[in-house]
Amino acid sequence: MKTSVLALLLLAGLRGCFAQNAASDSTAGSSEKAAAEKFSAPAYRATLRRFTARRLRLAARYRQAPTRVARAARLVEARELLLTALDSTIFPAWEGTPWAFYGTTWEPRRGRIACGYFVTTSLHDAGLRLQRTVLAKQTSECIIKNLTSEAHITRYRGVEPADFVRQVRALGPGLYVLGLDFHVAFLRVRAGGAVQMVHSSYVGPGTVVREAAESSAAIGSKYRVLGKVSDDDVFVRRWLLGEALAVHGATVKE
């Protein structure tokens, strides 16, 4: 990549998210757009409450499971429930919310949200007990290391975007958190191989977007760190049981 292009990417990144250092098919896309256009704050909160009730019932079944195999089966259900909540409700609700360097809004479509806050707020809305503000202010790698273990983290240096997306696709379907030089985002890999980037974008529309990762203007980065949180049973169990997530290695306290 030419120096001038790298300089432009760096400049764009520096205008990016707060304190960060570090596709679905056409039918699905139409459904997502329609869902976004029908957003209602009361309906959103009501739907989140229904997901919470389902999570709590599943948590009770997990605790009552008599065998290790039975508990593992409940975690499979939990993983699917978490992904459903994000795909069907949380991501569509936040889509279109304006990005801002210091954006901290709690409510979709009202105010503005930075990339780190989008990641932590989405997980909070899904039911993960975390320190939303403290975690959102950390470097993207710190965010990922607080969500999942090294066993589920992969790092990439000097990989072109198209090659990176191909490598992510090879890791299989699931939910990932992606840390870039100056940005943090979700990657959602579908069963059919589509890789979708879901993030509060400082480029393009300057809003929360769900877009094909390979064509995202924000995916360029010298260094990338990727955490596959949906494969981490500890993460899924913590979400299922409502266990609080402590923040380790924080460099920004307030």
PDB file of C-alpha atoms in Angstrom:
ATOM      1  CA  MET A   1       0.000   0.000   0.000  1.00  0.00           C
ATOM      2  CA  LYS A   2       1.377   3.437  -0.923  1.00  0.00           C
ATOM      3  CA  THR A   3       2.518   5.804   1.837  1.00  0.00           C
ATOM      4  CA  SER A   4      -0.093   8.410   0.912  1.00  0.00           C
ATOM      5  CA  VAL A   5      -2.865   5.843   1.254  1.00  0.00           C
ATOM      6  CA  LEU A   6      -1.547   4.727   4.638  1.00  0.00           C
ATOM      7  CA  ALA A   7      -1.457   8.348   5.749  1.00  0.00           C
ATOM      8  CA  LEU A   8      -5.094   8.808   4.777  1.00  0.00           C
ATOM      9  CA  LEU A   9      -6.092   5.657   6.658  1.00  0.00           C
ATOM     10  CA  LEU A  10      -4.176   6.826   9.724  1.00  0.00           C
ATOM     11  CA  LEU A  11      -5.837  10.223   9.590  1.00  0.00           C
ATOM     12  CA  ALA A  12      -9.246   8.598   9.319  1.00  0.00           C
ATOM     13  CA  GLY A  13      -8.436   6.320  12.223  1.00  0.00           C
ATOM     14  CA  LEU A  14      -7.285   9.177  14.428  1.00  0.00           C
ATOM     15  CA  ARG A  15     -10.662  10.742  13.908  1.00  0.00           C
ATOM     16  CA  GLY A  16     -12.169   7.448  14.991  1.00  0.00           C
ATOM     17  CA  CYS A  17     -13.505   6.063  18.188  1.00  0.00           C
ATOM     18  CA  PHE A  18     -12.801   7.160  21.711  1.00  0.00           C
ATOM     19  CA  ALA A  19      -9.573   5.785  23.287  1.00  0.00           C
ATOM     20  CA  GLN A  20      -8.978   2.973  20.833  1.00  0.00           C
ATOM     21  CA  ASN A  21      -5.406   1.865  20.113  1.00  0.00           C
ATOM     22  CA  ALA A  22      -5.404  -1.143  19.082  1.00  0.00           C
ATOM     23  CA  ALA A  23     -23.140 -10.103   4.646  1.00  0.00           C
ATOM     24  CA  SER A  24     -25.736 -11.457   4.815  1.00  0.00           C
ATOM     25  CA  ASP A  25     -27.585 -12.197   1.515  1.00  0.00           C
ATOM     26  CA  SER A  26     -29.935  -9.678  -0.133  1.00  0.00           C
ATOM     27  CA  THR A  27     -33.034 -11.115   1.530  1.00  0.00           C
ATOM     28  CA  ALA A  28     -31.522 -10.844   4.971  1.00  0.00           C
ATOM     29  CA  GLY A  29     -30.332  -7.322   4.171  1.00  0.00           C
ATOM     30  CA  SER A  30     -33.859  -6.263   3.212  1.00  0.00           C
ATOM     31  CA  SER A  31     -35.245  -7.737   6.431  1.00  0.00           C
ATOM     32  CA  GLU A  32     -32.624  -5.928   8.513  1.00  0.00           C
ATOM     33  CA  LYS A  33     -33.381  -2.601   6.827  1.00  0.00           C
ATOM     34  CA  ALA A  34     -37.107  -3.048   7.375  1.00  0.00           C
ATOM     35  CA  ALA A  35     -36.557  -3.902  11.028  1.00  0.00           C
ATOM     36  CA  ALA A  36     -34.405  -0.805  11.482  1.00  0.00           C
ATOM     37  CA  GLU A  37     -37.035   1.450   9.931  1.00  0.00           C
ATOM     38  CA  LYS A  38     -39.699   0.134  12.319  1.00  0.00           C
ATOM     39  CA  PHE A  39     -37.695   0.886  15.476  1.00  0.00           C
ATOM     40  CA  SER A  40     -39.653   1.901  18.569  1.00  0.00           C
ATOM     41  CA  ALA A  41     -37.918   2.572  21.894  1.00  0.00           C
ATOM     42  CA  PRO A  42     -40.746   1.091  24.045  1.00  0.00           C
ATOM     43  CA  ALA A  43     -40.969  -1.964  21.794  1.00  0.00           C
ATOM     44  CA  TYR A  44     -37.188  -2.379  21.965  1.00  0.00           C
ATOM     45  CA  ARG A  45     -37.161  -2.384  25.747  1.00  0.00           C
ATOM     46  CA  ALA A  46     -40.134  -4.737  25.881  1.00  0.00           C
ATOM     47  CA  THR A  47     -38.381  -7.162  23.546  1.00  0.00           C
ATOM     48  CA  LEU A  48     -35.228  -7.017  25.668  1.00  0.00           C
ATOM     49  CA  ARG A  49     -37.302  -7.883  28.733  1.00  0.00           C
ATOM     50  CA  ARG A  50     -38.688 -10.923  26.917  1.00  0.00           C
ATOM     51  CA  PHE A  51     -35.180 -12.042  26.023  1.00  0.00           C
ATOM     52  CA  THR A  52     -34.165 -11.570  29.657  1.00  0.00           C
ATOM     53  CA  ALA A  53     -37.046 -13.757  30.792  1.00  0.00           C
ATOM     54  CA  ARG A  54     -35.985 -16.449  28.316  1.00  0.00           C
ATOM     55  CA  ARG A  55     -32.392 -16.201  29.516  1.00  0.00           C
ATOM     56  CA  LEU A  56     -33.430 -16.561  33.151  1.00  0.00           C
ATOM     57  CA  ARG A  57     -35.538 -19.627  32.399  1.00  0.00           C
ATOM     58  CA  LEU A  58     -32.667 -21.165  30.502  1.00  0.00           C
ATOM     59  CA  ALA A  59     -30.279 -20.314  33.358  1.00  0.00           C
ATOM     60  CA  ALA A  60     -32.551 -22.186  35.769  1.00  0.00           C
ATOM     61  CA  ARG A  61     -32.495 -25.208  33.451  1.00  0.00           C
ATOM     62  CA  TYR A  62     -28.705 -24.977  33.276  1.00  0.00           C
ATOM     63  CA  ARG A  63     -28.385 -24.960  37.056  1.00  0.00           C
ATOM     64  CA  GLN A  64     -30.742 -27.927  37.330  1.00  0.00           C
ATOM     65  CA  ALA A  65     -29.010 -29.949  34.602  1.00  0.00           C
ATOM     66  CA  PRO A  66     -27.943 -33.271  36.190  1.00  0.00           C
ATOM     67  CA  THR A  67     -24.931 -34.002  33.979  1.00  0.00           C
ATOM     68  CA  ARG A  68     -22.059 -32.282  32.246  1.00  0.00           C
ATOM     69  CA  VAL A  69     -23.536 -33.242  28.880  1.00  0.00           C
ATOM     70  CA  ALA A  70     -26.870 -31.684  29.820  1.00  0.00           C
ATOM     71  CA  ARG A  71     -25.156 -28.461  30.907  1.00  0.00           C
ATOM     72  CA  ALA A  72     -23.235 -28.352  27.645  1.00  0.00           C
ATOM     73  CA  ALA A  73     -26.526 -28.661  25.762  1.00  0.00           C
ATOM     74  CA  ARG A  74     -27.940 -25.720  27.711  1.00  0.00           C
ATOM     75  CA  LEU A  75     -24.870 -23.643  26.736  1.00  0.00           C
ATOM     76  CA  VAL A  76     -25.551 -24.412  23.082  1.00  0.00           C
ATOM     77  CA  GLU A  77     -29.077 -23.060  23.577  1.00  0.00           C
ATOM     78  CA  ALA A  78     -27.683 -20.034  25.400  1.00  0.00           C
ATOM     79  CA  ARG A  79     -25.297 -19.243  22.567  1.00  0.00           C
ATOM     80  CA  GLU A  80     -28.126 -19.329  20.046  1.00  0.00           C
ATOM     81  CA  LEU A  81     -30.330 -17.156  22.250  1.00  0.00           C
ATOM     82  CA  LEU A  82     -27.597 -14.538  22.621  1.00  0.00           C
ATOM     83  CA  LEU A  83     -26.962 -14.432  18.879  1.00  0.00           C
ATOM     84  CA  THR A  84     -30.691 -14.196  18.182  1.00  0.00           C
ATOM     85  CA  ALA A  85     -31.054 -11.249  20.563  1.00  0.00           C
ATOM     86  CA  LEU A  86     -28.226  -9.391  18.853  1.00  0.00           C
ATOM     87  CA  ASP A  87     -29.209 -10.245  15.273  1.00  0.00           C
ATOM     88  CA  SER A  88     -32.946  -9.764  15.518  1.00  0.00           C
ATOM     89  CA  THR A  89     -33.269  -6.915  18.002  1.00  0.00           C
ATOM     90  CA  ILE A  90     -30.156  -5.144  19.270  1.00  0.00           C
ATOM     91  CA  PHE A  91     -28.186  -4.591  16.077  1.00  0.00           C
ATOM     92  CA  PRO A  92     -31.261  -3.455  14.084  1.00  0.00           C
ATOM     93  CA  ALA A  93     -32.281  -1.077  16.875  1.00  0.00           C
ATOM     94  CA  TRP A  94     -28.913   0.651  16.994  1.00  0.00           C
ATOM     95  CA  GLU A  95     -28.478   0.831  13.235  1.00  0.00           C
ATOM     96  CA  GLY A  96     -28.545   4.449  12.073  1.00  0.00           C
ATOM     97  CA  THR A  97     -27.558   5.900  15.447  1.00  0.00           C
ATOM     98  CA  PRO A  98     -25.019   8.669  14.729  1.00  0.00           C
ATOM     99  CA  TRP A  99     -21.360   8.136  15.580  1.00  0.00           C
ATOM    100  CA  ALA A 100     -19.429  10.685  17.638  1.00  0.00           C
ATOM    101  CA  PHE A 101     -15.919  10.629  19.107  1.00  0.00           C
ATOM    102  CA  TYR A 102     -17.344  11.126  22.614  1.00  0.00           C
ATOM    103  CA  GLY A 103     -20.755   9.545  22.000  1.00  0.00           C
ATOM    104  CA  THR A 104     -22.113   7.746  25.070  1.00  0.00           C
ATOM    105  CA  THR A 105     -25.864   7.440  24.553  1.00  0.00           C
ATOM    106  CA  TRP A 106     -27.715   4.576  26.228  1.00  0.00           C
ATOM    107  CA  GLU A 107     -30.661   4.689  23.841  1.00  0.00           C
ATOM    108  CA  PRO A 108     -30.741   3.732  20.150  1.00  0.00           C
ATOM    109  CA  ARG A 109     -31.538   6.572  17.718  1.00  0.00           C
ATOM    110  CA  ARG A 110     -31.142   9.213  20.458  1.00  0.00           C
ATOM    111  CA  GLY A 111     -27.843  10.995  20.867  1.00  0.00           C
ATOM    112  CA  ARG A 112     -24.574   9.673  19.491  1.00  0.00           C
ATOM    113  CA  ILE A 113     -22.352   6.697  20.211  1.00  0.00           C
ATOM    114  CA  ALA A 114     -18.636   5.982  19.865  1.00  0.00           C
ATOM    115  CA  CYS A 115     -17.404   2.620  18.650  1.00  0.00           C
ATOM    116  CA  GLY A 116     -16.306   1.309  22.051  1.00  0.00           C
ATOM    117  CA  TYR A 117     -19.583   2.358  23.630  1.00  0.00           C
ATOM    118  CA  PHE A 118     -21.513   0.650  20.846  1.00  0.00           C
ATOM    119  CA  VAL A 119     -19.787  -2.652  21.588  1.00  0.00           C
ATOM    120  CA  THR A 120     -20.245  -2.473  25.363  1.00  0.00           C
ATOM    121  CA  THR A 121     -23.795  -1.105  25.180  1.00  0.00           C
ATOM    122  CA  SER A 122     -24.899  -3.814  22.743  1.00  0.00           C
ATOM    123  CA  LEU A 123     -23.552  -6.501  25.075  1.00  0.00           C
ATOM    124  CA  HIS A 124     -25.149  -4.751  28.048  1.00  0.00           C
ATOM    125  CA  ASP A 125     -28.507  -4.652  26.275  1.00  0.00           C
ATOM    126  CA  ALA A 126     -28.112  -8.354  25.519  1.00  0.00           C
ATOM    127  CA  GLY A 127     -27.819  -9.004  29.255  1.00  0.00           C
ATOM    128  CA  LEU A 128     -24.076  -9.172  29.922  1.00  0.00           C
ATOM    129  CA  ARG A 129     -23.227  -7.578  33.271  1.00  0.00           C
ATOM    130  CA  LEU A 130     -20.259  -5.331  32.532  1.00  0.00           C
ATOM    131  CA  GLN A 131     -18.820  -1.939  33.405  1.00  0.00           C
ATOM    132  CA  ARG A 132     -20.059  -0.296  30.249  1.00  0.00           C
ATOM    133  CA  THR A 133     -18.282   3.045  30.573  1.00  0.00           C
ATOM    134  CA  VAL A 134     -14.921   1.857  31.905  1.00  0.00           C
ATOM    135  CA  LEU A 135     -14.645  -0.950  29.360  1.00  0.00           C
ATOM    136  CA  ALA A 136     -15.719   1.274  26.454  1.00  0.00           C
ATOM    137  CA  LYS A 137     -12.823   3.649  27.137  1.00  0.00           C
ATOM    138  CA  GLN A 138     -10.106   1.011  26.908  1.00  0.00           C
ATOM    139  CA  THR A 139      -8.029   0.099  23.885  1.00  0.00           C
ATOM    140  CA  SER A 140      -9.766  -2.325  21.561  1.00  0.00           C
ATOM    141  CA  GLU A 141      -7.375  -5.124  22.516  1.00  0.00           C
ATOM    142  CA  CYS A 142      -8.060  -4.518  26.202  1.00  0.00           C
ATOM    143  CA  ILE A 143     -11.808  -4.717  25.532  1.00  0.00           C
ATOM    144  CA  ILE A 144     -11.384  -8.049  23.781  1.00  0.00           C
ATOM    145  CA  LYS A 145      -9.082  -9.494  26.456  1.00  0.00           C
ATOM    146  CA  ASN A 146     -11.698  -8.640  29.076  1.00  0.00           C
ATOM    147  CA  LEU A 147     -14.425 -10.427  27.114  1.00  0.00           C
ATOM    148  CA  THR A 148     -12.650 -13.652  26.200  1.00  0.00           C
ATOM    149  CA  SER A 149      -9.507 -15.671  26.845  1.00  0.00           C
ATOM    150  CA  GLU A 150      -6.347 -15.990  24.765  1.00  0.00           C
ATOM    151  CA  ALA A 151      -7.560 -19.379  23.519  1.00  0.00           C
ATOM    152  CA  HIS A 152     -10.216 -17.528  21.500  1.00  0.00           C
ATOM    153  CA  ILE A 153      -8.066 -14.580  20.349  1.00  0.00           C
ATOM    154  CA  THR A 154      -6.195 -14.346  17.052  1.00  0.00           C
ATOM    155  CA  ARG A 155      -3.856 -11.529  15.998  1.00  0.00           C
ATOM    156  CA  TYR A 156      -2.996 -10.350  12.512  1.00  0.00           C
ATOM    157  CA  ARG A 157      -0.230  -7.990  11.373  1.00  0.00           C
ATOM    158  CA  GLY A 158       0.143  -6.549   7.911  1.00  0.00           C
ATOM    159  CA  VAL A 159      -2.696  -8.565   6.392  1.00  0.00           C
ATOM    160  CA  GLU A 160      -4.627  -7.009   3.523  1.00  0.00           C
ATOM    161  CA  PRO A 161      -8.385  -6.592   4.184  1.00  0.00           C
ATOM    162  CA  ALA A 162      -9.506  -9.167   1.617  1.00  0.00           C
ATOM    163  CA  ASP A 163      -7.092 -11.765   2.975  1.00  0.00           C
ATOM    164  CA  PHE A 164      -8.132 -10.962   6.518  1.00  0.00           C
ATOM    165  CA  VAL A 165     -11.818 -11.476   5.722  1.00  0.00           C
ATOM    166  CA  ARG A 166     -11.036 -14.804   4.061  1.00  0.00           C
ATOM    167  CA  GLN A 167      -9.144 -15.921   7.160  1.00  0.00           C
ATOM    168  CA  VAL A 168     -11.998 -14.873   9.422  1.00  0.00           C
ATOM    169  CA  ARG A 169     -14.468 -16.772   7.249  1.00  0.00           C
ATOM    170  CA  ALA A 170     -12.313 -19.875   7.683  1.00  0.00           C
ATOM    171  CA  LEU A 171     -12.659 -19.576  11.474  1.00  0.00           C
ATOM    172  CA  GLY A 172     -16.330 -20.366  11.098  1.00  0.00           C
ATOM    173  CA  PRO A 173     -19.726 -18.886  11.991  1.00  0.00           C
ATOM    174  CA  GLY A 174     -20.188 -16.913  15.178  1.00  0.00           C
ATOM    175  CA  LEU A 175     -19.813 -13.571  16.892  1.00  0.00           C
ATOM    176  CA  TYR A 176     -16.415 -11.896  17.019  1.00  0.00           C
ATOM    177  CA  VAL A 177     -15.158  -8.640  18.496  1.00  0.00           C
ATOM    178  CA  LEU A 178     -12.606  -7.000  16.219  1.00  0.00           C
ATOM    179  CA  GLY A 179      -9.945  -4.570  17.370  1.00  0.00           C
ATOM    180  CA  LEU A 180      -8.274  -2.332  14.791  1.00  0.00           C
ATOM    181  CA  ASP A 181      -5.568   0.315  15.121  1.00  0.00           C
ATOM    182  CA  PHE A 182      -8.109   2.999  16.034  1.00  0.00           C
ATOM    183  CA  HIS A 183     -11.454   1.233  16.048  1.00  0.00           C
ATOM    184  CA  VAL A 184     -13.456  -1.630  17.564  1.00  0.00           C
ATOM    185  CA  ALA A 185     -16.367  -3.501  16.007  1.00  0.00           C
ATOM    186  CA  PHE A 186     -18.336  -6.726  15.902  1.00  0.00           C
ATOM    187  CA  LEU A 187     -17.835  -9.228  13.114  1.00  0.00           C
ATOM    188  CA  ARG A 188     -20.783 -11.555  12.547  1.00  0.00           C
ATOM    189  CA  VAL A 189     -19.930 -14.585  10.433  1.00  0.00           C
ATOM    190  CA  ARG A 190     -22.954 -16.397   9.032  1.00  0.00           C
ATOM    191  CA  ALA A 191     -23.380 -20.098   8.342  1.00  0.00           C
ATOM    192  CA  GLY A 192     -23.222 -19.412   4.601  1.00  0.00           C
ATOM    193  CA  GLY A 193     -19.859 -17.664   4.924  1.00  0.00           C
ATOM    194  CA  ALA A 194     -20.948 -14.023   4.782  1.00  0.00           C
ATOM    195  CA  VAL A 195     -18.836 -11.807   7.065  1.00  0.00           C
ATOM    196  CA  GLN A 196     -20.699  -8.765   8.338  1.00  0.00           C
ATOM    197  CA  MET A 197     -19.107  -5.847  10.185  1.00  0.00           C
ATOM    198  CA  VAL A 198     -21.402  -4.245  12.760  1.00  0.00           C
ATOM    199  CA  HIS A 199     -20.011  -1.037  14.243  1.00  0.00           C
ATOM    200  CA  SER A 200     -20.397   2.633  14.973  1.00  0.00           C
ATOM    201  CA  SER A 201     -18.558   3.850  11.908  1.00  0.00           C
ATOM    202  CA  TYR A 202     -16.529   7.050  11.804  1.00  0.00           C
ATOM    203  CA  VAL A 203     -16.405   6.818   7.992  1.00  0.00           C
ATOM    204  CA  GLY A 204     -19.095   6.347   5.368  1.00  0.00           C
ATOM    205  CA  PRO A 205     -22.459   7.270   6.819  1.00  0.00           C
ATOM    206  CA  GLY A 206     -20.991   8.092  10.233  1.00  0.00           C
ATOM    207  CA  THR A 207     -23.578   5.937  11.980  1.00  0.00           C
ATOM    208  CA  VAL A 208     -23.998   2.462  13.379  1.00  0.00           C
ATOM    209  CA  VAL A 209     -24.000   0.199  10.330  1.00  0.00           C
ATOM    210  CA  ARG A 210     -24.155  -3.471   9.390  1.00  0.00           C
ATOM    211  CA  GLU A 211     -22.175  -3.966   6.219  1.00  0.00           C
ATOM    212  CA  ALA A 212     -20.149  -6.533   4.321  1.00  0.00           C
ATOM    213  CA  ALA A 213     -16.758  -6.594   6.012  1.00  0.00           C
ATOM    214  CA  GLU A 214     -14.813  -6.877   2.782  1.00  0.00           C
ATOM    215  CA  SER A 215     -16.219  -3.578   1.508  1.00  0.00           C
ATOM    216  CA  SER A 216     -16.076  -1.634   4.780  1.00  0.00           C
ATOM    217  CA  ALA A 217     -13.937   1.485   4.611  1.00  0.00           C
ATOM    218  CA  ALA A 218     -13.144   1.069   8.314  1.00  0.00           C
ATOM    219  CA  ILE A 219     -11.569  -2.398   8.186  1.00  0.00           C
ATOM    220  CA  GLY A 220      -8.146  -1.240   7.007  1.00  0.00           C
ATOM    221  CA  SER A 221      -5.559  -1.593   9.775  1.00  0.00           C
ATOM    222  CA  LYS A 222      -1.909  -2.549  10.234  1.00  0.00           C
ATOM    223  CA  TYR A 223      -2.794  -4.592  13.304  1.00  0.00           C
ATOM    224  CA  ARG A 224      -5.957  -6.528  14.073  1.00  0.00           C
ATOM    225  CA  VAL A 225      -6.964  -8.524  17.120  1.00  0.00           C
ATOM    226  CA  LEU A 226      -9.986 -10.799  16.905  1.00  0.00           C
ATOM    227  CA  GLY A 227     -11.866 -12.455  19.753  1.00  0.00           C
ATOM    228  CA  LYS A 228     -14.432 -15.145  18.951  1.00  0.00           C
ATOM    229  CA  VAL A 229     -16.627 -14.596  21.983  1.00  0.00           C
ATOM    230  CA  SER A 230     -19.397 -16.931  20.860  1.00  0.00           C
ATOM    231  CA  ASP A 231     -17.008 -19.916  21.038  1.00  0.00           C
ATOM    232  CA  ASP A 232     -15.999 -19.134  24.611  1.00  0.00           C
ATOM    233  CA  ASP A 233     -18.100 -21.224  27.025  1.00  0.00           C
ATOM    234  CA  VAL A 234     -16.931 -19.066  29.935  1.00  0.00           C
ATOM    235  CA  PHE A 235     -18.253 -15.935  28.203  1.00  0.00           C
ATOM    236  CA  VAL A 236     -21.547 -17.616  27.295  1.00  0.00           C
ATOM    237  CA  ARG A 237     -22.001 -19.042  30.796  1.00  0.00           C
ATOM    238  CA  ARG A 238     -21.245 -15.663  32.395  1.00  0.00           C
ATOM    239  CA  TRP A 239     -23.896 -14.075  30.172  1.00  0.00           C
ATOM    240  CA  LEU A 240     -26.396 -16.861  30.866  1.00  0.00           C
ATOM    241  CA  LEU A 241     -26.009 -16.761  34.643  1.00  0.00           C
ATOM    242  CA  GLY A 242     -25.763 -12.975  34.934  1.00  0.00           C
ATOM    243  CA  GLU A 243     -22.276 -13.039  36.406  1.00  0.00           C
ATOM    244  CA  ALA A 244     -20.533  -9.668  36.619  1.00  0.00           C
ATOM    245  CA  LEU A 245     -17.593  -9.009  34.316  1.00  0.00           C
ATOM    246  CA  ALA A 246     -14.630  -7.367  36.041  1.00  0.00           C
ATOM    247  CA  VAL A 247     -12.329  -5.090  34.039  1.00  0.00           C
ATOM    248  CA  HIS A 248      -8.644  -6.025  34.152  1.00  0.00           C
ATOM    249  CA  GLY A 249      -5.729  -4.085  32.731  1.00  0.00           C
ATOM    250  CA  ALA A 250      -7.633  -0.820  32.407  1.00  0.00           C
ATOM    251  CA  THR A 251      -5.569   2.209  31.463  1.00  0.00           C
ATOM    252  CA  VAL A 252      -8.444   4.692  31.609  1.00  0.00           C
ATOM    253  CA  LYS A 253     -10.328   4.753  34.902  1.00  0.00           C
ATOM    254  CA  GLU A 254     -13.045   7.323  34.314  1.00  0.00           C
TER     255      GLU A 254
END
